[in-house]
GROMACS .gro file of C-alpha atoms in nm:
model
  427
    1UNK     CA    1  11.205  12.588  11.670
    2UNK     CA    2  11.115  12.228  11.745
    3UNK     CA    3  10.709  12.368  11.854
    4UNK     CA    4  10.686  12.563  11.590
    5UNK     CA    5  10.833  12.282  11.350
    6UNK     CA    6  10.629  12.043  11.492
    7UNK     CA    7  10.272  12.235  11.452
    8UNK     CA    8  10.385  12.367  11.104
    9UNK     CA    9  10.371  12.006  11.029
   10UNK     CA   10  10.049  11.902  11.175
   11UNK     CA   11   9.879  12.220  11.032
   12UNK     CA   12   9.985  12.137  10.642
   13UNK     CA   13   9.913  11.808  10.716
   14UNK     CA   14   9.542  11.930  10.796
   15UNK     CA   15   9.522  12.136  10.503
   16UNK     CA   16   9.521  11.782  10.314
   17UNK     CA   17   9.846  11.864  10.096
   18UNK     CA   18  10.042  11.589  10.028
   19UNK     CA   19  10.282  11.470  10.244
   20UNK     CA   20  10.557  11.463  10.041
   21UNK     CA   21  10.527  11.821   9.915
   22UNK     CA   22  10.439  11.937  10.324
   23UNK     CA   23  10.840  11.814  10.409
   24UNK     CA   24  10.945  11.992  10.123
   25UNK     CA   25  10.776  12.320  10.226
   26UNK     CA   26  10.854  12.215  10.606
   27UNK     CA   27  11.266  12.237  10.482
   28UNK     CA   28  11.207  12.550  10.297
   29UNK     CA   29  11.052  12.734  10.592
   30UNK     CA   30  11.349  12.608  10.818
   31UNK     CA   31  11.624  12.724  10.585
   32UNK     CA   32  11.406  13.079  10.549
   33UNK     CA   33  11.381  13.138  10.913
   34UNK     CA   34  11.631  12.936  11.143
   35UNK     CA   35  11.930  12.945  10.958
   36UNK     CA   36  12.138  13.171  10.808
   37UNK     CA   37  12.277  12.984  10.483
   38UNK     CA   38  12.124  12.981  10.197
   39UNK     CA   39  11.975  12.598  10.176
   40UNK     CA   40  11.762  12.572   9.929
   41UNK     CA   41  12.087  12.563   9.708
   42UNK     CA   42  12.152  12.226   9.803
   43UNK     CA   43  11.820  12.112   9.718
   44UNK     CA   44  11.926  11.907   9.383
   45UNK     CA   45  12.199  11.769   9.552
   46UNK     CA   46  12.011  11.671   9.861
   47UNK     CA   47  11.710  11.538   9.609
   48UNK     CA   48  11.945  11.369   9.381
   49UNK     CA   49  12.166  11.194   9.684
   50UNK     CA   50  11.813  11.007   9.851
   51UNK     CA   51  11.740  10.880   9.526
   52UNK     CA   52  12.030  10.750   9.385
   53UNK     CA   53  12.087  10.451   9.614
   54UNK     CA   54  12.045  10.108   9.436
   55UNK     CA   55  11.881  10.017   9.753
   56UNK     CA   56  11.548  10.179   9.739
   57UNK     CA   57  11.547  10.004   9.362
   58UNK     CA   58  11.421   9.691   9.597
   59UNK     CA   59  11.096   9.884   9.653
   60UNK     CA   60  10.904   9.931   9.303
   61UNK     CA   61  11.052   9.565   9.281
   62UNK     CA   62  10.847   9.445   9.559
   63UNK     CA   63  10.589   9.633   9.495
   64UNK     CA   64  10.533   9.533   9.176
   65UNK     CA   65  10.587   9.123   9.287
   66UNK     CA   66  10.244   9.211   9.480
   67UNK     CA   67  10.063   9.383   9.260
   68UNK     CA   68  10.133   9.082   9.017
   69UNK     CA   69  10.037   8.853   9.235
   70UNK     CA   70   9.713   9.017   9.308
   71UNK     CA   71   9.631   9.109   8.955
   72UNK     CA   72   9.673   8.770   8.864
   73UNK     CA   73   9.401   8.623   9.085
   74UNK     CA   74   9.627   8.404   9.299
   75UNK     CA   75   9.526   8.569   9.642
   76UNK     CA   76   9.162   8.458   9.534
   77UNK     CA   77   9.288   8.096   9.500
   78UNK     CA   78   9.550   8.168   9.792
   79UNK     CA   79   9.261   8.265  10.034
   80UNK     CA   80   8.997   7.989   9.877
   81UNK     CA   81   9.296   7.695  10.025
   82UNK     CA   82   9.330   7.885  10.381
   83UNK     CA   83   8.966   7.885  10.385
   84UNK     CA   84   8.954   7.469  10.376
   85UNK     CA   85   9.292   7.437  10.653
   86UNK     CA   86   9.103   7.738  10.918
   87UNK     CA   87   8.753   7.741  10.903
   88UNK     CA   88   8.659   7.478  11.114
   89UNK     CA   89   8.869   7.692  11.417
   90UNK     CA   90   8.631   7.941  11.640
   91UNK     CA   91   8.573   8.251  11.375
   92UNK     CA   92   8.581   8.054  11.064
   93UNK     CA   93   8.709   8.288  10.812
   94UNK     CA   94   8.830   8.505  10.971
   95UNK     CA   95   9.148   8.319  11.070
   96UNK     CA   96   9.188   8.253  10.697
   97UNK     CA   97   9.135   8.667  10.671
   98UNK     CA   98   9.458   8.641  10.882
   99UNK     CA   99   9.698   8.398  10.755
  100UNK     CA  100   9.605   8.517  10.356
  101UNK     CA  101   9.731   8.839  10.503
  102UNK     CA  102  10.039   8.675  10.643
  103UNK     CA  103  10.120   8.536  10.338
  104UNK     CA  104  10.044   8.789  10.141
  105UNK     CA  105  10.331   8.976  10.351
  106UNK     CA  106  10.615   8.749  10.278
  107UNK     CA  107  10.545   8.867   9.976
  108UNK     CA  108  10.417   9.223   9.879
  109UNK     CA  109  10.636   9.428  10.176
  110UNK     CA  110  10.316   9.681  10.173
  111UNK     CA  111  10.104   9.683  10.449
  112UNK     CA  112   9.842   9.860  10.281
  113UNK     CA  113   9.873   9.668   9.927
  114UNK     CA  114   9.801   9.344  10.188
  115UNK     CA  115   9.498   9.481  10.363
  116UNK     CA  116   9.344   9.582  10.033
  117UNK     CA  117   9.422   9.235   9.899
  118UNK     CA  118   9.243   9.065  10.158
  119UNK     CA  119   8.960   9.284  10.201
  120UNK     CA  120   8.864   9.297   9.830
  121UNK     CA  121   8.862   8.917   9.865
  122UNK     CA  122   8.767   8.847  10.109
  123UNK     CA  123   8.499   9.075  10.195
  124UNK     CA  124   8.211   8.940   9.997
  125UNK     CA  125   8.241   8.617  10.198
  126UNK     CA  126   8.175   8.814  10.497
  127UNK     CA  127   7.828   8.887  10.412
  128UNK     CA  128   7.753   8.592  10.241
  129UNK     CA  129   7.781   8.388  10.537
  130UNK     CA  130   7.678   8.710  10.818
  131UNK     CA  131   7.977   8.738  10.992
  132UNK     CA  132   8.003   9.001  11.252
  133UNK     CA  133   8.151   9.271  11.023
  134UNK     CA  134   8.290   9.494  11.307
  135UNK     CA  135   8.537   9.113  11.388
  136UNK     CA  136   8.533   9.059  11.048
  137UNK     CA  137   8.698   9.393  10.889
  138UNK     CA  138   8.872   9.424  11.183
  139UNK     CA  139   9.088   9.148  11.149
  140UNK     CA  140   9.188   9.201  10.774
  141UNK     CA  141   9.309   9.569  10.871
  142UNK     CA  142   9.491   9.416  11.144
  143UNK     CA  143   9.626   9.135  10.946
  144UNK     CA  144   9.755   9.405  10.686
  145UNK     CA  145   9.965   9.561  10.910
  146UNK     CA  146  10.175   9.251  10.877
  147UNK     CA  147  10.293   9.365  10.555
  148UNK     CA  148  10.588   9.578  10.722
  149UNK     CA  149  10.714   9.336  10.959
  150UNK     CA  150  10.738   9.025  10.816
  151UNK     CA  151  11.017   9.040  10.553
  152UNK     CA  152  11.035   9.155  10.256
  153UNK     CA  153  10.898   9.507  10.397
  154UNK     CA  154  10.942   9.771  10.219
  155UNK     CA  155  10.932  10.026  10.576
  156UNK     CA  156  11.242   9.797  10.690
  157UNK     CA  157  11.426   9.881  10.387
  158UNK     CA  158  11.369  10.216  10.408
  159UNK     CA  159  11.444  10.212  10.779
  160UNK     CA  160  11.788  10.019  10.712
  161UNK     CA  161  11.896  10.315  10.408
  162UNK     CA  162  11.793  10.621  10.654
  163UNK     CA  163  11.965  10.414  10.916
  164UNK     CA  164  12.276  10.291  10.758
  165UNK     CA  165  12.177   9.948  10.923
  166UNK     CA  166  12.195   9.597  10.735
  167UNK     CA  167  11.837   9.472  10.549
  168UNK     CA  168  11.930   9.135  10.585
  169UNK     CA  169  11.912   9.175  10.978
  170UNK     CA  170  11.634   9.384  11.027
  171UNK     CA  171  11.447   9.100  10.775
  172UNK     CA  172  11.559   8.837  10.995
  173UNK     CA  173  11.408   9.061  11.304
  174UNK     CA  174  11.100   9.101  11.174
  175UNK     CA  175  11.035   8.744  11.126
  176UNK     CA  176  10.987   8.588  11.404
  177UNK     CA  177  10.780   8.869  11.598
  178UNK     CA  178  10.550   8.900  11.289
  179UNK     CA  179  10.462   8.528  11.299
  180UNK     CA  180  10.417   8.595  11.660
  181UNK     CA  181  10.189   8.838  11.647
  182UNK     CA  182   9.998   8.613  11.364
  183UNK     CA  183   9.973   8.364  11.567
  184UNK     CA  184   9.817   8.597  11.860
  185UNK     CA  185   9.615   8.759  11.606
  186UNK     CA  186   9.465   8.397  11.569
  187UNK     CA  187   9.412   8.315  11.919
  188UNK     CA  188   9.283   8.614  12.029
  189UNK     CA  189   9.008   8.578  11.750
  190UNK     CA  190   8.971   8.240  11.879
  191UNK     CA  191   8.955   8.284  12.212
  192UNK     CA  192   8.651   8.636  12.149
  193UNK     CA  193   8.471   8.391  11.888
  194UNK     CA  194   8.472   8.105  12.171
  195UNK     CA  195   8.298   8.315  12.396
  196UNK     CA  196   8.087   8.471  12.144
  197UNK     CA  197   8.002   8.227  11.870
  198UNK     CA  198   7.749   8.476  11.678
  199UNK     CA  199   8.077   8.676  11.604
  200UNK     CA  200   8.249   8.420  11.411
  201UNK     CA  201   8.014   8.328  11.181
  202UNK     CA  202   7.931   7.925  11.069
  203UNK     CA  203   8.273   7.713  11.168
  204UNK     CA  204   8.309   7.499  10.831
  205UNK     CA  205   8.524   7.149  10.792
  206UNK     CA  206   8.663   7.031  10.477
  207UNK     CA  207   8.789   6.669  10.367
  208UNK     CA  208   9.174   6.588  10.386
  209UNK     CA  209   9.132   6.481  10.030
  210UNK     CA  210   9.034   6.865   9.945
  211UNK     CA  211   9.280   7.044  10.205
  212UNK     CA  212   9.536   6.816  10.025
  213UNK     CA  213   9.444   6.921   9.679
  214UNK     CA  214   9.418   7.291   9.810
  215UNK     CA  215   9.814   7.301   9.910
  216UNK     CA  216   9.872   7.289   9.511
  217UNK     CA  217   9.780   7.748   9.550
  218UNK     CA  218   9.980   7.750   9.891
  219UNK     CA  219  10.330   7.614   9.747
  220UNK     CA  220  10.406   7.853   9.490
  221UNK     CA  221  10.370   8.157   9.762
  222UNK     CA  222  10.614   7.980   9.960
  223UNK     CA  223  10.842   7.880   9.762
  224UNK     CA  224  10.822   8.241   9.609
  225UNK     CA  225  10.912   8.355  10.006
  226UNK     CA  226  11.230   8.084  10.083
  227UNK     CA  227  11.337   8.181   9.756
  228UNK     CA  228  11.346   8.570   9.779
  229UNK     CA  229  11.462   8.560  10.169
  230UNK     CA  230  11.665   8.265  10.133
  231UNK     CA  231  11.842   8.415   9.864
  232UNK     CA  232  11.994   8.674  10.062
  233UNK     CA  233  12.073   8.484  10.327
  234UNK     CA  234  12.244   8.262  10.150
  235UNK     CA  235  12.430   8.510   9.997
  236UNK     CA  236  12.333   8.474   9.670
  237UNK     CA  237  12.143   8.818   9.625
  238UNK     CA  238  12.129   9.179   9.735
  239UNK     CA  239  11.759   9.264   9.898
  240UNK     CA  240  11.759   9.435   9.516
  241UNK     CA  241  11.846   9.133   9.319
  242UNK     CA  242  11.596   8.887   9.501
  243UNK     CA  243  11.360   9.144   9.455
  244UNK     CA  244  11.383   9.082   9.048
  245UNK     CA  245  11.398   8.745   9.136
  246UNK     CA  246  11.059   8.742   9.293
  247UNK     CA  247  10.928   8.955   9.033
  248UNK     CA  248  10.986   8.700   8.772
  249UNK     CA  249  10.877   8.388   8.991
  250UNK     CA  250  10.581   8.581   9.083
  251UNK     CA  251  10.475   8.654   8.731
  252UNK     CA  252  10.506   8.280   8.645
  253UNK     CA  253  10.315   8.213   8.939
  254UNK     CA  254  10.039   8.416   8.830
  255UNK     CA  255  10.018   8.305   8.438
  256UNK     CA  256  10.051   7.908   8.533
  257UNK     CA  257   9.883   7.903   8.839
  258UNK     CA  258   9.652   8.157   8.894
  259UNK     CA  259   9.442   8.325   8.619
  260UNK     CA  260   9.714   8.430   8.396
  261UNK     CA  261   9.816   8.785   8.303
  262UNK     CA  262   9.613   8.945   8.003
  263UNK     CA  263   9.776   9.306   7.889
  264UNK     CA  264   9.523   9.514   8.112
  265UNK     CA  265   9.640   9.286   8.420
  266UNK     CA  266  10.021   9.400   8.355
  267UNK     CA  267   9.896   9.755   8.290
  268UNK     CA  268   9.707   9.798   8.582
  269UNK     CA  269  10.026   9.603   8.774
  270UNK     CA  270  10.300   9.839   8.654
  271UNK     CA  271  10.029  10.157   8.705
  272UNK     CA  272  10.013  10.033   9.075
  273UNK     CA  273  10.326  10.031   9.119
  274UNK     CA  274  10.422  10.360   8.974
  275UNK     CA  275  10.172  10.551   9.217
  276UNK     CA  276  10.322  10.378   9.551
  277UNK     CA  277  10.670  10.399   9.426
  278UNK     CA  278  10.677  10.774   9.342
  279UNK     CA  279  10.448  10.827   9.657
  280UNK     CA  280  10.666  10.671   9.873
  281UNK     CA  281  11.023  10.784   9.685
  282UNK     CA  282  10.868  11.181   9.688
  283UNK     CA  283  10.822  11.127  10.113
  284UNK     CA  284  11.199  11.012  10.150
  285UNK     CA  285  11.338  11.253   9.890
  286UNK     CA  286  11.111  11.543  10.106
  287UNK     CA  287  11.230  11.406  10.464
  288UNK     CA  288  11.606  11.430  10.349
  289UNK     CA  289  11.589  11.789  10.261
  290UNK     CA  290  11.402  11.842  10.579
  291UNK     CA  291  11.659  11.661  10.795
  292UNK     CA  292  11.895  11.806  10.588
  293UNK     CA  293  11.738  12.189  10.706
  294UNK     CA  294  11.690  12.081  11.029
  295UNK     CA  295  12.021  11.991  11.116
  296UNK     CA  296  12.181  12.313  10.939
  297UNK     CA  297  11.984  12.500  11.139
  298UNK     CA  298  12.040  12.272  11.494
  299UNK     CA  299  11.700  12.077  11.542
  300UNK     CA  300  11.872  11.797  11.652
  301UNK     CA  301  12.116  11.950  11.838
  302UNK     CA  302  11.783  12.116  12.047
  303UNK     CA  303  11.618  11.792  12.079
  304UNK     CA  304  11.875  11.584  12.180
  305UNK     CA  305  11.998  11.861  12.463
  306UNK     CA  306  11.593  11.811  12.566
  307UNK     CA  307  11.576  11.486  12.596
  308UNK     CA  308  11.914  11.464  12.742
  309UNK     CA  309  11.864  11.759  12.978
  310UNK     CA  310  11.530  11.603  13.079
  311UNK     CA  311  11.729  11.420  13.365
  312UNK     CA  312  11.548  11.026  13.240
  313UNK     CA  313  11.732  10.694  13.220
  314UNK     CA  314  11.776  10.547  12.882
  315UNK     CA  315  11.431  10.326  12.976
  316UNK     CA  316  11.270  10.615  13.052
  317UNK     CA  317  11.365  10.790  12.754
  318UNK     CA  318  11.257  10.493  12.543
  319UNK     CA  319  10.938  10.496  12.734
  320UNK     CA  320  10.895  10.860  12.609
  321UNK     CA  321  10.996  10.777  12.261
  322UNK     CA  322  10.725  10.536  12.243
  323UNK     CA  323  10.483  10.741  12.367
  324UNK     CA  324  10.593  10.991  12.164
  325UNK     CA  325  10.546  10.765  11.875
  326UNK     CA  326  10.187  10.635  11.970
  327UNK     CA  327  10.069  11.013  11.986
  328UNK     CA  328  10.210  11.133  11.681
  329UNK     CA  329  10.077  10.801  11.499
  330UNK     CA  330   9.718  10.938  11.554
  331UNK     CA  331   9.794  11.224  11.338
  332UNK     CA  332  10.052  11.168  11.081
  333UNK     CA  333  10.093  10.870  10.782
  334UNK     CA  334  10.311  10.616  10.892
  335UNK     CA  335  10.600  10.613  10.631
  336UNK     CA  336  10.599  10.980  10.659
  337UNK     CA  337  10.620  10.943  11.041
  338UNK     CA  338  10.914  10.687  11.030
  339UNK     CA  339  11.081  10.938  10.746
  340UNK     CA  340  11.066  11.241  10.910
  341UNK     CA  341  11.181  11.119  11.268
  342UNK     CA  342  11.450  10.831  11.241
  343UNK     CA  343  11.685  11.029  11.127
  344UNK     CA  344  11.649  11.203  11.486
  345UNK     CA  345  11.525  10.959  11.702
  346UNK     CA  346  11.761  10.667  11.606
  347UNK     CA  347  12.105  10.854  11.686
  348UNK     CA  348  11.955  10.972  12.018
  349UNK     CA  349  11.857  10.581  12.108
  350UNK     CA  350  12.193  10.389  11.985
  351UNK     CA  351  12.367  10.680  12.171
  352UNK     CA  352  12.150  10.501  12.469
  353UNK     CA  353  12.324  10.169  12.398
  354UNK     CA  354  11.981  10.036  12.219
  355UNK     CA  355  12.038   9.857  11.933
  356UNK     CA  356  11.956   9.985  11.595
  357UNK     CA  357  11.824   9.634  11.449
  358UNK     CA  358  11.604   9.559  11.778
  359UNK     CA  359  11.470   9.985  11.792
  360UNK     CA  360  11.354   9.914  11.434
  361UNK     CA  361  11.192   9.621  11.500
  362UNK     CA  362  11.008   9.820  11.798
  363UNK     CA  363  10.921  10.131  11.570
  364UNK     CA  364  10.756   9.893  11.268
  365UNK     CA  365  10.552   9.749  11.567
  366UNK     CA  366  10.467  10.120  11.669
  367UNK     CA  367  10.385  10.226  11.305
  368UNK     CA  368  10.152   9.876  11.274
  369UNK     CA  369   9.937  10.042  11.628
  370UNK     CA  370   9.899  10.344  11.423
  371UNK     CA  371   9.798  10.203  11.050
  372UNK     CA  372   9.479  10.079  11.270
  373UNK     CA  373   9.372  10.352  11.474
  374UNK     CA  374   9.211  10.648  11.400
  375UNK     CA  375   9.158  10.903  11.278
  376UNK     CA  376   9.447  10.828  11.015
  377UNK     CA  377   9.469  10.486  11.018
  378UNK     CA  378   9.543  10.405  10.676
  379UNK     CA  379   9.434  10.008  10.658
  380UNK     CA  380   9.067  10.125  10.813
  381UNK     CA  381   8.993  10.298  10.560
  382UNK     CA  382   9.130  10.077  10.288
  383UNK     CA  383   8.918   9.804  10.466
  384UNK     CA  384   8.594  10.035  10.471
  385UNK     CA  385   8.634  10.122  10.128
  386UNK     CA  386   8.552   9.755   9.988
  387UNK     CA  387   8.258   9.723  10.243
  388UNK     CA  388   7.906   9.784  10.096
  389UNK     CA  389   7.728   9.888  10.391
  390UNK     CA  390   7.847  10.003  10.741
  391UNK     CA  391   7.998  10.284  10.897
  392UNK     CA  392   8.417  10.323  10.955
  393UNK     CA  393   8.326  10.298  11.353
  394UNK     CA  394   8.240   9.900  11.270
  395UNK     CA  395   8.628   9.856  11.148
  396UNK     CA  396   8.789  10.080  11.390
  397UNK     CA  397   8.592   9.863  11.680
  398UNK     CA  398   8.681   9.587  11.524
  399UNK     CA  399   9.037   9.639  11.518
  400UNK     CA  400   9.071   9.709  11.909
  401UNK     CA  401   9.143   9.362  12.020
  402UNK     CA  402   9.441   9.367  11.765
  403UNK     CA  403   9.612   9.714  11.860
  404UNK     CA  404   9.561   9.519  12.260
  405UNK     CA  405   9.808   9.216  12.078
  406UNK     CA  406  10.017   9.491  11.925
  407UNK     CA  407  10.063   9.633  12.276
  408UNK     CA  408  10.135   9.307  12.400
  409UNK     CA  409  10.420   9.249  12.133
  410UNK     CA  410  10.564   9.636  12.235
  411UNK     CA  411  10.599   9.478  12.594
  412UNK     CA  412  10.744   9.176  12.512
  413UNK     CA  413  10.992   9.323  12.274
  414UNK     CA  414  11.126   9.552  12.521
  415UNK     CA  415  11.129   9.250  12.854
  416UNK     CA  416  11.286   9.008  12.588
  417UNK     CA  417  11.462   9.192  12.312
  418UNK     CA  418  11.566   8.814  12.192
  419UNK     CA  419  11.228   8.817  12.016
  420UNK     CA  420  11.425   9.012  11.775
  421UNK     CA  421  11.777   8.969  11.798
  422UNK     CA  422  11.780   8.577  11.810
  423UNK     CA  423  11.744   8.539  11.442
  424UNK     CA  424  12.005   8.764  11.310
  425UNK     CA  425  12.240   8.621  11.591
  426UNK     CA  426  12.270   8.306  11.425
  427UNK     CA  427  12.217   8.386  11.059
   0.00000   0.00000   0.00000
């Protein structure tokens, strides 16, 4: 059952149907064939159960705090102020390409609502000024990828409801490895446009008197972050209620400091987020009722007796885990990856002794390496779609020195799982 459940999936997945409707027919087929109840009766219940948490009502929330945001033409001004701290570093712009994405992920929670923020802004600068556009588009998909680590992510809250494990923590988790891998992000483009100064395009300085003036678009953003983290932290708010927090300071934001927000900019805001939020709430209401089938019928039962019976140590099964992980993130969309397998993984690892907030940490890391390789590597394609010229292959090579940090981070995470757990220790 688990080869044929497994290449069922792959092969609907090929056939270009959407993922959400693939895990519903996935669950039918499994209650047809491997089980003898009938469990397509349950289907309202199971449907109506995923969706009725007030949790997941943090993720149109978020959602929509980014698509305000970028409809009201503050990453333009956002990216225009990194431009004047950054640009006099080895690569230029490209390090602002990075930390607008990092701040663009304190704030959004969607890795792919980041890269597509950056890029469209970004993008035009690139061939103004002939950067390398392989380095160039590379880093902005990479830098998207951000978007579900650092807090608020939207994949961390859906990991803590199909987990049963606190958001708070796994936001505090996040944290500090995102910065991290910022911050390596940075020096790696440093250290490649050091060596290779055609790469990086022209290295520009600006006056203190401008960079000064410039921190007048950077504020706002983070006072918009301490408030919607600090928040719950502080106890004052649920994940949901800082959520409609943000939502509100990010809308002021926009009409006061950015370029306001005319009717079509809130139409096309609340249109955005109705697509991503009944895209991503039809993949978690699908992976229930195919967990839900699966373990009626005694999937997990099979795969936890394999990996169990396959005679490794806990490292070794959380060596095959991750490889498991990096294969199947070639093939399969990352939310609908993390959807369809935490519910079988995670048990199987805390029944290891690993610790649910730290594996999370390590998956979101995992589903970053696969929203920049190919061939489904959602941010490449986002990134390639705003280019005017060029072929995919300039992105995807372009993006290799970042899935090398990304590795780097998976090692480090798993010598010193402090990267993760030192945060939510103390808060």
């Amino acid at each position: 059952m688990i080869w044929s459940v497994a290449f069922s999936l792959l092969g609907l997945m090929a056939l270009t149907i959407p993922v959400g409707i693939v895990l519903f027919l996935l669950g039918i087929g499994v209650g047809q064939f491997y089980s003898a109840f009938p469990l397509l009766r349950g289907l309202g219940q199971v449907v109506w159960s995923s969706s009725a948490s007030s949790t997941l009502i943090a993720i149109p929330l978020f959602v929509l705090l980014g698509e305000l945001l970028v409809r009201g033409g503050v990453a333009e001004r956002t990216y225009a102020a990194l431009d004047k701290w950054l640009s006099w570093l080895p690569g230029g712009l490209v390090h602002a390409n990075i930390a607008t994405a990092t701040m663009f992920s304190a704030t959004s929670g969607s890795s792919v609502a980041t890269a597509a923020t950056v890029a469209t802004v970004a993008m035009p600068q690139a061939e103004r000024l002939n950067y390398d556009p392989r380095l160039f588009s590379g880093a902005i998909a990479a830098g998207g990828t951000l978007g579900i680590l650092i807090p608020p992510s939207i994949n961390l809250i859906v990991y803590g409801f199909l987990t049963e494990t606190s958001i708070p923590k796994l936001f505090s988790a996040g944290l500090v490895p995102g910065l991290l891998m910022a911050l390596a992000f940075m020096a790696v483009t440093a250290a490649i446009c050091a060596a290779r100064p055609h790469l990086g395009g022209p290295s520009r300085s600006f006056g203190w008197n401008e960079r000064l003036q410039s921190l007048a678009q950077l504020i706002p953003i983070v006072i918009l972050f301490l408030v919607v983290i600090g928040s719950i932290y502080a106890g004052w708010a649920t994940p949901t209620e800082s959520a409609a927090v943000g939502v509100v300071m990010a809308a002021l934001i926009a009409v006061f400091m950015g370029d306001g927000l005319s009717r079509a900019a809130i139409s096309d805001a609340l249109h955005g987020t109705i697509r991503i939020s009944a895209m991503i709430m039809l993949v978690i209401a699908g992976a229930y009722f195919l967990n839900f089938a699966m373990t009626s019928a005694g999937l997990g039962r099979q795969l936890s007796q394999l990996i169990q019976g396959s005679g490794l140590s806990p490292f070794g099964t959380l060596l095959l885990v991750v490889a498991l992980y990096l294969v199947l993130g070639f093939f399969i969309e990352t939310l609908s990856l993390m959807v369809a397998t935490i519910p079988i993984v995670v048990p199987i690892m805390a029944g290891l002794g690993y610790d649910k907030v730290w594996f999370g940490v390590l998956l979101i890391v995992l589903i970053e390496m696969a929203l920049i390789t190919p061939p489904v590597g959602l941010n490449l394609f986002v990134v390639q779609s705003t280019r005017k010229s060029g072929s995919l292959n300039d992105v995807i090579m372009g993006a290799i020195p970042y899935v090398l940090v990304m590795s780097a981070m998976l090692a480090a995470l798993i010598a010193f799982p402090g990267l993760a757990l030192w945060l939510p220790s103390i808060l």
